[in-house]
PDB file of C-alpha atoms in Angstrom:
ATOM      1  CA  MET A   1     113.917 134.769 109.839  1.00 41.00           C
ATOM      2  CA  SER A   2     112.159 137.696 108.197  1.00 47.00           C
ATOM      3  CA  LYS A   3     108.643 138.857 108.898  1.00 53.00           C
ATOM      4  CA  ASN A   4     107.587 137.647 105.442  1.00 82.00           C
ATOM      5  CA  LEU A   5     108.827 134.130 106.180  1.00 82.00           C
ATOM      6  CA  ALA A   6     106.982 134.135 109.501  1.00 87.00           C
ATOM      7  CA  GLU A   7     103.799 135.080 107.662  1.00 90.00           C
ATOM      8  CA  GLU A   8     104.400 132.312 105.134  1.00 91.00           C
ATOM      9  CA  ASP A   9     104.701 129.852 108.025  1.00 92.00           C
ATOM     10  CA  ARG A  10     101.471 131.244 109.471  1.00 93.00           C
ATOM     11  CA  GLY A  11      99.767 130.503 106.154  1.00 93.00           C
ATOM     12  CA  VAL A  12     100.937 126.890 106.265  1.00 95.00           C
ATOM     13  CA  VAL A  13      99.630 126.469 109.815  1.00 95.00           C
ATOM     14  CA  LYS A  14      96.237 127.965 109.011  1.00 95.00           C
ATOM     15  CA  ALA A  15      95.848 125.844 105.875  1.00 95.00           C
ATOM     16  CA  GLY A  16      96.874 122.694 107.728  1.00 94.00           C
ATOM     17  CA  VAL A  17      94.489 123.258 110.625  1.00 95.00           C
ATOM     18  CA  GLN A  18      91.635 123.971 108.223  1.00 93.00           C
ATOM     19  CA  LEU A  19      92.387 120.826 106.230  1.00 92.00           C
ATOM     20  CA  LEU A  20      92.430 118.663 109.364  1.00 92.00           C
ATOM     21  CA  GLN A  21      89.165 120.190 110.537  1.00 91.00           C
ATOM     22  CA  GLU A  22      87.471 119.550 107.188  1.00 90.00           C
ATOM     23  CA  HIS A  23      88.754 116.030 106.531  1.00 89.00           C
ATOM     24  CA  CYS A  24      89.128 114.639 110.049  1.00 88.00           C
ATOM     25  CA  ALA A  25      86.606 116.751 111.980  1.00 87.00           C
ATOM     26  CA  TYR A  26      89.284 117.755 114.484  1.00 87.00           C
ATOM     27  CA  THR A  27      88.766 120.718 116.751  1.00 89.00           C
ATOM     28  CA  GLN A  28      91.547 123.242 117.168  1.00 90.00           C
ATOM     29  CA  ALA A  29      92.087 121.797 120.652  1.00 88.00           C
ATOM     30  CA  SER A  30      92.571 118.315 119.146  1.00 87.00           C
ATOM     31  CA  VAL A  31      95.137 119.666 116.709  1.00 92.00           C
ATOM     32  CA  HIS A  32      96.961 121.339 119.597  1.00 91.00           C
ATOM     33  CA  ARG A  33      97.132 118.054 121.514  1.00 88.00           C
ATOM     34  CA  LYS A  34      98.382 116.186 118.435  1.00 88.00           C
ATOM     35  CA  LEU A  35     101.106 118.771 117.934  1.00 91.00           C
ATOM     36  CA  ALA A  36     102.185 118.128 121.514  1.00 87.00           C
ATOM     37  CA  ARG A  37     102.524 114.411 120.725  1.00 83.00           C
ATOM     38  CA  LEU A  38     104.808 115.339 117.825  1.00 84.00           C
ATOM     39  CA  GLY A  39     107.054 117.261 120.217  1.00 81.00           C
ATOM     40  CA  CYS A  40     105.673 120.723 119.410  1.00 88.00           C
ATOM     41  CA  SER A  41     104.771 122.007 122.857  1.00 83.00           C
ATOM     42  CA  VAL A  42     103.218 125.446 122.485  1.00 87.00           C
ATOM     43  CA  ALA A  43     100.640 127.278 124.543  1.00 90.00           C
ATOM     44  CA  VAL A  44      97.036 127.197 123.366  1.00 90.00           C
ATOM     45  CA  ALA A  45      97.144 130.989 123.208  1.00 90.00           C
ATOM     46  CA  SER A  46     100.172 130.874 120.916  1.00 91.00           C
ATOM     47  CA  LEU A  47      98.397 128.592 118.449  1.00 92.00           C
ATOM     48  CA  ASN A  48      95.356 130.874 118.612  1.00 91.00           C
ATOM     49  CA  ASN A  49      97.550 133.875 117.839  1.00 92.00           C
ATOM     50  CA  ILE A  50      98.907 132.177 114.733  1.00 93.00           C
ATOM     51  CA  ILE A  51      95.477 131.205 113.445  1.00 93.00           C
ATOM     52  CA  ASN A  52      93.809 134.521 114.305  1.00 92.00           C
ATOM     53  CA  ASP A  53      96.463 136.676 112.595  1.00 92.00           C
ATOM     54  CA  LYS A  54      97.797 138.156 115.810  1.00 91.00           C
ATOM     55  CA  PRO A  55     101.484 139.090 116.251  1.00 89.00           C
ATOM     56  CA  ILE A  56     103.788 136.074 116.575  1.00 87.00           C
ATOM     57  CA  GLY A  57     107.497 135.407 116.866  1.00 88.00           C
ATOM     58  CA  ALA A  58     109.289 133.974 113.873  1.00 88.00           C
ATOM     59  CA  PRO A  59     110.812 130.978 115.757  1.00 88.00           C
ATOM     60  CA  LEU A  60     107.363 130.009 117.063  1.00 90.00           C
ATOM     61  CA  ALA A  61     105.847 130.248 113.580  1.00 91.00           C
ATOM     62  CA  ARG A  62     108.593 128.024 112.149  1.00 91.00           C
ATOM     63  CA  LYS A  63     108.224 125.444 114.917  1.00 91.00           C
ATOM     64  CA  VAL A  64     104.472 125.086 114.521  1.00 94.00           C
ATOM     65  CA  CYS A  65     104.688 125.196 110.717  1.00 93.00           C
ATOM     66  CA  LEU A  66     107.053 122.198 110.559  1.00 91.00           C
ATOM     67  CA  SER A  67     104.932 120.195 112.996  1.00 92.00           C
ATOM     68  CA  ILE A  68     101.695 120.949 111.134  1.00 94.00           C
ATOM     69  CA  GLN A  69     103.291 119.723 107.926  1.00 92.00           C
ATOM     70  CA  GLU A  70     104.328 116.519 109.694  1.00 89.00           C
ATOM     71  CA  LEU A  71     100.824 116.049 111.120  1.00 91.00           C
ATOM     72  CA  VAL A  72      99.130 116.542 107.735  1.00 91.00           C
ATOM     73  CA  TRP A  73     101.536 114.061 106.160  1.00 87.00           C
ATOM     74  CA  HIS A  74     100.894 111.403 108.831  1.00 86.00           C
ATOM     75  CA  GLU A  75      97.105 111.683 108.706  1.00 87.00           C
ATOM     76  CA  LEU A  76      96.333 112.791 105.122  1.00 88.00           C
ATOM     77  CA  GLY A  77      99.455 111.918 103.146  1.00 86.00           C
ATOM     78  CA  LEU A  78      99.725 115.433 101.662  1.00 89.00           C
ATOM     79  CA  GLN A  79     102.677 117.806 101.457  1.00 89.00           C
ATOM     80  CA  TRP A  80     102.838 121.573 101.162  1.00 92.00           C
ATOM     81  CA  ASP A  81     103.084 123.066  97.670  1.00 89.00           C
ATOM     82  CA  PRO A  82     104.923 126.417  98.115  1.00 88.00           C
ATOM     83  CA  GLY A  83     103.982 127.571  94.635  1.00 87.00           C
ATOM     84  CA  LYS A  84     100.237 127.127  95.053  1.00 88.00           C
ATOM     85  CA  GLN A  85     100.304 127.776  98.797  1.00 89.00           C
ATOM     86  CA  GLN A  86      98.214 124.672  99.503  1.00 90.00           C
ATOM     87  CA  PHE A  87      98.602 121.107 100.746  1.00 91.00           C
ATOM     88  CA  LEU A  88      98.403 119.402  97.351  1.00 84.00           C
ATOM     89  CA  ILE A  89     101.427 117.208  96.722  1.00 74.00           C
ATOM     90  CA  ASP A  90     100.331 113.594  97.070  1.00 75.00           C
ATOM     91  CA  ARG A  91     103.328 111.268  97.398  1.00 70.00           C
ATOM     92  CA  ARG A  92     101.612 108.427  99.199  1.00 73.00           C
ATOM     93  CA  PRO A  93     103.168 105.060  98.285  1.00 69.00           C
ATOM     94  CA  SER A  94     101.041 102.123  97.221  1.00 67.00           C
ATOM     95  CA  GLY A  95      99.154 100.694 100.190  1.00 66.00           C
ATOM     96  CA  TRP A  96      99.533 103.875 102.227  1.00 70.00           C
ATOM     97  CA  GLN A  97      97.439 104.031 105.389  1.00 74.00           C
ATOM     98  CA  PRO A  98      96.850 107.030 107.687  1.00 80.00           C
ATOM     99  CA  ASN A  99      99.082 107.069 110.744  1.00 80.00           C
ATOM    100  CA  VAL A 100      96.735 108.706 113.249  1.00 82.00           C
ATOM    101  CA  VAL A 101      98.687 110.738 115.778  1.00 83.00           C
ATOM    102  CA  PRO A 102      97.410 110.267 119.344  1.00 81.00           C
ATOM    103  CA  GLU A 103      96.502 113.367 121.296  1.00 78.00           C
ATOM    104  CA  GLY A 104      98.652 114.801 124.071  1.00 64.00           C
ATOM    105  CA  GLN A 105     102.184 114.326 125.330  1.00 55.00           C
ATOM    106  CA  GLN A 106     103.283 110.902 126.392  1.00 51.00           C
ATOM    107  CA  LYS A 107     106.385 109.879 128.239  1.00 47.00           C
ATOM    108  CA  PRO A 108     107.938 106.913 126.431  1.00 45.00           C
ATOM    109  CA  PRO A 109     107.748 103.681 128.441  1.00 45.00           C
ATOM    110  CA  ALA A 110     110.990 102.417 129.929  1.00 45.00           C
ATOM    111  CA  HIS A 111     111.620  99.880 127.161  1.00 46.00           C
ATOM    112  CA  HIS A 112     111.347 102.630 124.542  1.00 52.00           C
ATOM    113  CA  SER A 113     114.089 104.777 126.078  1.00 57.00           C
ATOM    114  CA  SER A 114     117.188 105.357 123.981  1.00 71.00           C
ATOM    115  CA  ILE A 115     120.248 103.584 125.406  1.00 79.00           C
ATOM    116  CA  ILE A 116     123.879 102.958 124.506  1.00 83.00           C
ATOM    117  CA  ARG A 117     125.496  99.546 124.941  1.00 82.00           C
ATOM    118  CA  PRO A 118     129.292  99.938 124.933  1.00 87.00           C
ATOM    119  CA  GLU A 119     129.703  96.158 125.272  1.00 84.00           C
ATOM    120  CA  GLY A 120     128.526  95.557 121.708  1.00 89.00           C
ATOM    121  CA  ARG A 121     126.039  93.325 119.919  1.00 90.00           C
ATOM    122  CA  LEU A 122     122.614  92.582 121.431  1.00 89.00           C
ATOM    123  CA  THR A 123     121.967  89.128 122.804  1.00 87.00           C
ATOM    124  CA  ILE A 124     119.524  86.912 120.925  1.00 88.00           C
ATOM    125  CA  ASN A 125     116.847  87.510 123.573  1.00 84.00           C
ATOM    126  CA  GLU A 126     117.279  91.283 123.351  1.00 88.00           C
ATOM    127  CA  LYS A 127     117.060  91.189 119.583  1.00 93.00           C
ATOM    128  CA  VAL A 128     113.959  89.005 119.594  1.00 90.00           C
ATOM    129  CA  GLY A 129     112.342  91.296 122.157  1.00 88.00           C
ATOM    130  CA  ILE A 130     112.754  94.294 119.861  1.00 92.00           C
ATOM    131  CA  ILE A 131     111.614  92.403 116.742  1.00 94.00           C
ATOM    132  CA  ASN A 132     108.494  91.255 118.575  1.00 88.00           C
ATOM    133  CA  GLU A 133     107.445  94.895 119.094  1.00 89.00           C
ATOM    134  CA  ALA A 134     107.089  95.461 115.350  1.00 92.00           C
ATOM    135  CA  GLN A 135     103.583  96.149 114.078  1.00 89.00           C
ATOM    136  CA  GLN A 136     104.379  96.806 110.401  1.00 91.00           C
ATOM    137  CA  GLU A 137     107.971  96.257 109.319  1.00 96.00           C
ATOM    138  CA  VAL A 138     111.369  94.934 110.387  1.00 97.00           C
ATOM    139  CA  ILE A 139     114.450  96.079 108.453  1.00 98.00           C
ATOM    140  CA  GLU A 140     117.887  94.589 108.999  1.00 98.00           C
ATOM    141  CA  PHE A 141     120.720  96.254 107.111  1.00 98.00           C
ATOM    142  CA  GLY A 142     124.123  94.715 107.626  1.00 97.00           C
ATOM    143  CA  LEU A 143     127.257  93.377 106.035  1.00 96.00           C
ATOM    144  CA  ARG A 144     126.703  89.642 105.581  1.00 94.00           C
ATOM    145  CA  LEU A 145     123.768  89.051 107.957  1.00 95.00           C
ATOM    146  CA  ARG A 146     125.665  85.989 109.071  1.00 92.00           C
ATOM    147  CA  THR A 147     124.438  86.242 112.660  1.00 92.00           C
ATOM    148  CA  PHE A 148     120.808  86.590 111.549  1.00 94.00           C
ATOM    149  CA  SER A 149     120.981  83.592 109.205  1.00 93.00           C
ATOM    150  CA  ASN A 150     122.953  81.488 111.686  1.00 91.00           C
ATOM    151  CA  TYR A 151     120.278  81.979 114.346  1.00 92.00           C
ATOM    152  CA  PHE A 152     117.944  79.873 112.196  1.00 92.00           C
ATOM    153  CA  LEU A 153     120.477  77.053 112.090  1.00 88.00           C
ATOM    154  CA  THR A 154     122.348  77.160 115.388  1.00 88.00           C
ATOM    155  CA  ARG A 155     119.538  78.085 117.788  1.00 87.00           C
ATOM    156  CA  SER A 156     116.345  76.246 118.577  1.00 85.00           C
ATOM    157  CA  ALA A 157     113.206  77.314 116.728  1.00 86.00           C
ATOM    158  CA  TYR A 158     111.800  78.359 120.106  1.00 83.00           C
ATOM    159  CA  GLU A 159     114.612  80.894 120.560  1.00 86.00           C
ATOM    160  CA  PHE A 160     114.466  82.604 117.174  1.00 92.00           C
ATOM    161  CA  LYS A 161     112.690  81.135 114.135  1.00 92.00           C
ATOM    162  CA  ASN A 162     109.275  80.823 115.797  1.00 90.00           C
ATOM    163  CA  HIS A 163     109.314  84.538 116.616  1.00 90.00           C
ATOM    164  CA  ILE A 164     109.964  85.458 112.975  1.00 94.00           C
ATOM    165  CA  VAL A 165     107.214  83.100 111.804  1.00 92.00           C
ATOM    166  CA  ALA A 166     104.791  84.594 114.331  1.00 89.00           C
ATOM    167  CA  GLN A 167     105.513  88.131 113.159  1.00 91.00           C
ATOM    168  CA  LEU A 168     105.098  87.135 109.504  1.00 93.00           C
ATOM    169  CA  SER A 169     101.769  85.535 110.382  1.00 89.00           C
ATOM    170  CA  ARG A 170     100.651  88.890 111.823  1.00 87.00           C
ATOM    171  CA  GLY A 171     101.446  90.601 108.525  1.00 90.00           C
ATOM    172  CA  VAL A 172     104.762  92.141 109.591  1.00 92.00           C
ATOM    173  CA  HIS A 173     107.108  92.538 106.592  1.00 95.00           C
ATOM    174  CA  PHE A 174     110.824  91.722 106.793  1.00 97.00           C
ATOM    175  CA  LYS A 175     113.396  93.442 104.562  1.00 97.00           C
ATOM    176  CA  LEU A 176     117.010  92.303 104.755  1.00 98.00           C
ATOM    177  CA  TYR A 177     119.940  94.123 103.144  1.00 98.00           C
ATOM    178  CA  LEU A 178     123.461  92.756 102.742  1.00 97.00           C
ATOM    179  CA  LEU A 179     126.530  93.829 100.796  1.00 97.00           C
ATOM    180  CA  ASP A 180     126.806  92.348  97.292  1.00 97.00           C
ATOM    181  CA  PRO A 181     129.866  90.087  97.758  1.00 96.00           C
ATOM    182  CA  ASP A 182     130.874  90.465  94.108  1.00 96.00           C
ATOM    183  CA  CYS A 183     130.890  94.275  93.895  1.00 97.00           C
ATOM    184  CA  ASN A 184     134.061  96.395  93.964  1.00 97.00           C
ATOM    185  CA  GLU A 185     133.014  97.981  97.256  1.00 97.00           C
ATOM    186  CA  ALA A 186     133.001  94.575  98.941  1.00 96.00           C
ATOM    187  CA  ARG A 187     136.481  93.730  97.646  1.00 96.00           C
ATOM    188  CA  LEU A 188     137.901  97.070  98.779  1.00 97.00           C
ATOM    189  CA  TYR A 189     136.186  96.884 102.160  1.00 97.00           C
ATOM    190  CA  PHE A 190     137.283  93.362 103.102  1.00 96.00           C
ATOM    191  CA  ASN A 191     140.848  93.809 101.787  1.00 96.00           C
ATOM    192  CA  ASP A 192     141.247  96.977 103.834  1.00 96.00           C
ATOM    193  CA  ARG A 193     139.782  95.425 106.985  1.00 96.00           C
ATOM    194  CA  ALA A 194     142.103  92.400 106.565  1.00 95.00           C
ATOM    195  CA  ARG A 195     145.121  94.641 107.157  1.00 96.00           C
ATOM    196  CA  VAL A 196     144.132  94.757 110.819  1.00 96.00           C
ATOM    197  CA  LEU A 197     141.863  91.705 111.188  1.00 95.00           C
ATOM    198  CA  PRO A 198     143.212  88.850 109.008  1.00 94.00           C
ATOM    199  CA  GLU A 199     139.964  86.843 109.225  1.00 92.00           C
ATOM    200  CA  GLU A 200     138.293  89.528 107.113  1.00 94.00           C
ATOM    201  CA  ARG A 201     139.998  88.046 104.030  1.00 93.00           C
ATOM    202  CA  GLU A 202     137.216  85.444 104.025  1.00 93.00           C
ATOM    203  CA  GLY A 203     134.494  88.112 104.117  1.00 92.00           C
ATOM    204  CA  GLN A 204     133.313  87.841 100.523  1.00 94.00           C
ATOM    205  CA  GLU A 205     133.120  84.050 100.643  1.00 94.00           C
ATOM    206  CA  GLN A 206     131.250  84.187 103.954  1.00 92.00           C
ATOM    207  CA  ALA A 207     128.802  86.652 102.427  1.00 92.00           C
ATOM    208  CA  ARG A 208     128.105  84.245  99.559  1.00 94.00           C
ATOM    209  CA  ALA A 209     127.442  81.502 102.112  1.00 94.00           C
ATOM    210  CA  SER A 210     124.997  83.780 103.917  1.00 94.00           C
ATOM    211  CA  VAL A 211     123.095  84.339 100.690  1.00 94.00           C
ATOM    212  CA  GLU A 212     122.694  80.576 100.290  1.00 94.00           C
ATOM    213  CA  ARG A 213     121.423  80.226 103.846  1.00 94.00           C
ATOM    214  CA  LEU A 214     118.976  83.103 103.449  1.00 95.00           C
ATOM    215  CA  SER A 215     117.622  81.527 100.268  1.00 94.00           C
ATOM    216  CA  GLN A 216     116.903  78.293 102.140  1.00 94.00           C
ATOM    217  CA  ILE A 217     115.390  80.200 105.050  1.00 95.00           C
ATOM    218  CA  LYS A 218     113.051  82.103 102.745  1.00 94.00           C
ATOM    219  CA  GLU A 219     111.818  78.842 101.195  1.00 93.00           C
ATOM    220  CA  GLU A 220     111.013  77.521 104.673  1.00 91.00           C
ATOM    221  CA  LEU A 221     109.203  80.711 105.649  1.00 92.00           C
ATOM    222  CA  LEU A 222     107.201  80.867 102.402  1.00 86.00           C
ATOM    223  CA  ALA A 223     105.891  77.392 103.180  1.00 86.00           C
ATOM    224  CA  GLU A 224     104.008  78.966 106.087  1.00 83.00           C
ATOM    225  CA  ASN A 225     101.862  81.003 103.627  1.00 87.00           C
ATOM    226  CA  SER A 226     101.974  84.036 105.911  1.00 89.00           C
ATOM    227  CA  PRO A 227     100.683  87.474 104.883  1.00 91.00           C
ATOM    228  CA  GLY A 228     104.012  89.110 105.758  1.00 92.00           C
ATOM    229  CA  ASP A 229     106.784  89.409 103.157  1.00 94.00           C
ATOM    230  CA  PHE A 230     110.381  88.246 103.562  1.00 96.00           C
ATOM    231  CA  GLN A 231     112.596  90.085 101.074  1.00 96.00           C
ATOM    232  CA  VAL A 232     116.382  90.102 100.649  1.00 97.00           C
ATOM    233  CA  TYR A 233     118.370  92.824  98.850  1.00 98.00           C
ATOM    234  CA  PHE A 234     121.935  93.551  97.752  1.00 98.00           C
ATOM    235  CA  TYR A 235     123.395  97.022  98.265  1.00 98.00           C
ATOM    236  CA  ARG A 236     126.659  98.312  96.746  1.00 98.00           C
ATOM    237  CA  HIS A 237     128.237 100.899  99.051  1.00 97.00           C
ATOM    238  CA  ILE A 238     131.179 100.887 101.442  1.00 97.00           C
ATOM    239  CA  PRO A 239     129.587  99.521 104.645  1.00 96.00           C
ATOM    240  CA  VAL A 240     129.424 102.017 107.503  1.00 97.00           C
ATOM    241  CA  ALA A 241     126.972 100.586 110.043  1.00 97.00           C
ATOM    242  CA  HIS A 242     124.453  97.939 110.974  1.00 98.00           C
ATOM    243  CA  PHE A 243     120.797  98.981 111.280  1.00 98.00           C
ATOM    244  CA  LEU A 244     117.881  97.087 112.808  1.00 98.00           C
ATOM    245  CA  ILE A 245     114.828  99.281 112.240  1.00 98.00           C
ATOM    246  CA  ILE A 246     111.416  98.543 113.708  1.00 96.00           C
ATOM    247  CA  ASP A 247     108.442 100.425 112.190  1.00 95.00           C
ATOM    248  CA  GLY A 248     110.727 103.217 111.042  1.00 95.00           C
ATOM    249  CA  LYS A 249     107.924 105.228 109.427  1.00 91.00           C
ATOM    250  CA  SER A 250     105.672 105.190 112.487  1.00 90.00           C
ATOM    251  CA  LEU A 251     105.773 107.457 115.528  1.00 87.00           C
ATOM    252  CA  SER A 252     106.737 104.502 117.729  1.00 86.00           C
ATOM    253  CA  GLY A 253     109.744 103.547 115.587  1.00 93.00           C
ATOM    254  CA  GLN A 254     112.873 102.049 117.117  1.00 94.00           C
ATOM    255  CA  MET A 255     116.349 101.500 115.761  1.00 96.00           C
ATOM    256  CA  VAL A 256     119.375  99.483 116.805  1.00 96.00           C
ATOM    257  CA  TYR A 257     122.447 101.173 115.325  1.00 97.00           C
ATOM    258  CA  ALA A 258     126.056  99.974 115.423  1.00 96.00           C
ATOM    259  CA  PRO A 259     128.850 101.733 113.503  1.00 97.00           C
ATOM    260  CA  TYR A 260     131.507  99.594 111.831  1.00 97.00           C
ATOM    261  CA  LEU A 261     134.656 100.834 113.567  1.00 97.00           C
ATOM    262  CA  TYR A 262     137.919 100.170 111.781  1.00 96.00           C
ATOM    263  CA  GLY A 263     140.117  97.659 113.575  1.00 95.00           C
ATOM    264  CA  ILE A 264     137.282  96.545 115.868  1.00 95.00           C
ATOM    265  CA  ARG A 265     135.363  93.321 115.363  1.00 94.00           C
ATOM    266  CA  ARG A 266     131.782  94.119 114.486  1.00 93.00           C
ATOM    267  CA  ALA A 267     130.381  92.153 117.415  1.00 91.00           C
ATOM    268  CA  ASP A 268     132.342  94.460 119.752  1.00 92.00           C
ATOM    269  CA  CYS A 269     131.260  97.763 118.199  1.00 95.00           C
ATOM    270  CA  PRO A 270     129.095  99.860 120.550  1.00 94.00           C
ATOM    271  CA  VAL A 271     125.354  99.677 119.947  1.00 95.00           C
ATOM    272  CA  SER A 272     122.758 102.424 120.287  1.00 95.00           C
ATOM    273  CA  VAL A 273     119.089 101.569 120.756  1.00 94.00           C
ATOM    274  CA  ILE A 274     117.274 104.686 119.588  1.00 95.00           C
ATOM    275  CA  SER A 275     113.621 105.466 120.275  1.00 93.00           C
ATOM    276  CA  LYS A 276     111.941 107.767 117.777  1.00 91.00           C
ATOM    277  CA  GLN A 277     109.714 109.140 120.532  1.00 87.00           C
ATOM    278  CA  ALA A 278     112.629 109.887 122.841  1.00 87.00           C
ATOM    279  CA  HIS A 279     115.159 111.238 120.308  1.00 90.00           C
ATOM    280  CA  ARG A 280     113.388 112.228 117.099  1.00 90.00           C
ATOM    281  CA  GLN A 281     116.283 114.119 115.481  1.00 91.00           C
ATOM    282  CA  LEU A 282     118.830 111.401 116.213  1.00 93.00           C
ATOM    283  CA  PHE A 283     116.470 108.760 114.842  1.00 95.00           C
ATOM    284  CA  ARG A 284     115.749 110.866 111.748  1.00 94.00           C
ATOM    285  CA  THR A 285     119.457 111.393 110.997  1.00 96.00           C
ATOM    286  CA  HIS A 286     120.275 107.688 111.179  1.00 97.00           C
ATOM    287  CA  TYR A 287     117.150 106.758 109.223  1.00 97.00           C
ATOM    288  CA  GLN A 288     118.109 109.154 106.416  1.00 96.00           C
ATOM    289  CA  SER A 289     121.500 107.452 106.227  1.00 97.00           C
ATOM    290  CA  PHE A 290     119.812 104.062 105.886  1.00 98.00           C
ATOM    291  CA  LEU A 291     117.563 105.418 103.121  1.00 97.00           C
ATOM    292  CA  ALA A 292     120.574 106.705 101.185  1.00 97.00           C
ATOM    293  CA  LEU A 293     122.427 103.394 101.541  1.00 97.00           C
ATOM    294  CA  SER A 294     119.427 101.286 100.490  1.00 97.00           C
ATOM    295  CA  LYS A 295     118.116 103.570  97.728  1.00 95.00           C
ATOM    296  CA  ASP A 296     119.614 101.596  94.822  1.00 95.00           C
ATOM    297  CA  ALA A 297     119.470  98.162  96.437  1.00 97.00           C
ATOM    298  CA  THR A 298     118.338  95.316  94.194  1.00 97.00           C
ATOM    299  CA  PRO A 299     116.184  92.350  95.262  1.00 96.00           C
ATOM    300  CA  ILE A 300     117.943  88.990  95.242  1.00 93.00           C
ATOM    301  CA  PHE A 301     114.968  86.743  95.860  1.00 85.00           C
TER     302      PHE A 301
END
């Protein structure tokens, strides 16, 4: 990184700190502690050197610059405009709320640690436990969502449905994504899988049955008149993985990720439970994949 780029990064840091001081009344010490929470552990003296135009290393400038941009986005919803050299770009979605970053480093609690389950799919109790931690949003992105829909029919309300109803009543939004059974990608996917697993020939028909079940489930849930939404979408891509994402946009986000391995039944594919606090880059990479897969999804009902 050149000296000029390091100075550009310094400018971003100084502008971000000033903005946070003006709009949030944060001290420089508060900003330093918030940066630590975002995983940017730098000495107080190093941050002072950046702000006071003292000599700095280019890697340090880049590290703090990226974290300041993240902090300003979380708390003010603004992004850096390189042309005008200011935080001006406002891309806040409708209903945006500040996501105040706590101050100081925090070791994730045990249940937020990232783990790998080689034995496959989570049990119903494990899945419910993760869903119950949601404060804003639950996203399930899968193939047919047959297991999710069957839980409403084959398990007692105490085991599954009541937990979903309770979360909806708290204002938690549910977004479900499944493969459009009538698209070319679905036909290609299930025909190819059936070469190794013959039961996959029924995949498209099973997906259509899942849609019918989800429609009935939504009618039941709407009868509760809860503030949370329950939305179902079709996507049209070759399926690559199952995602269960809890509060993906927040700092406490969690994700259950299972790749669809060829020749292996989906229930037996290894599962990763990824904490955003514990493994930010890994979480970000998987989340970007979900965003690409769901970008053109269309609501069914």
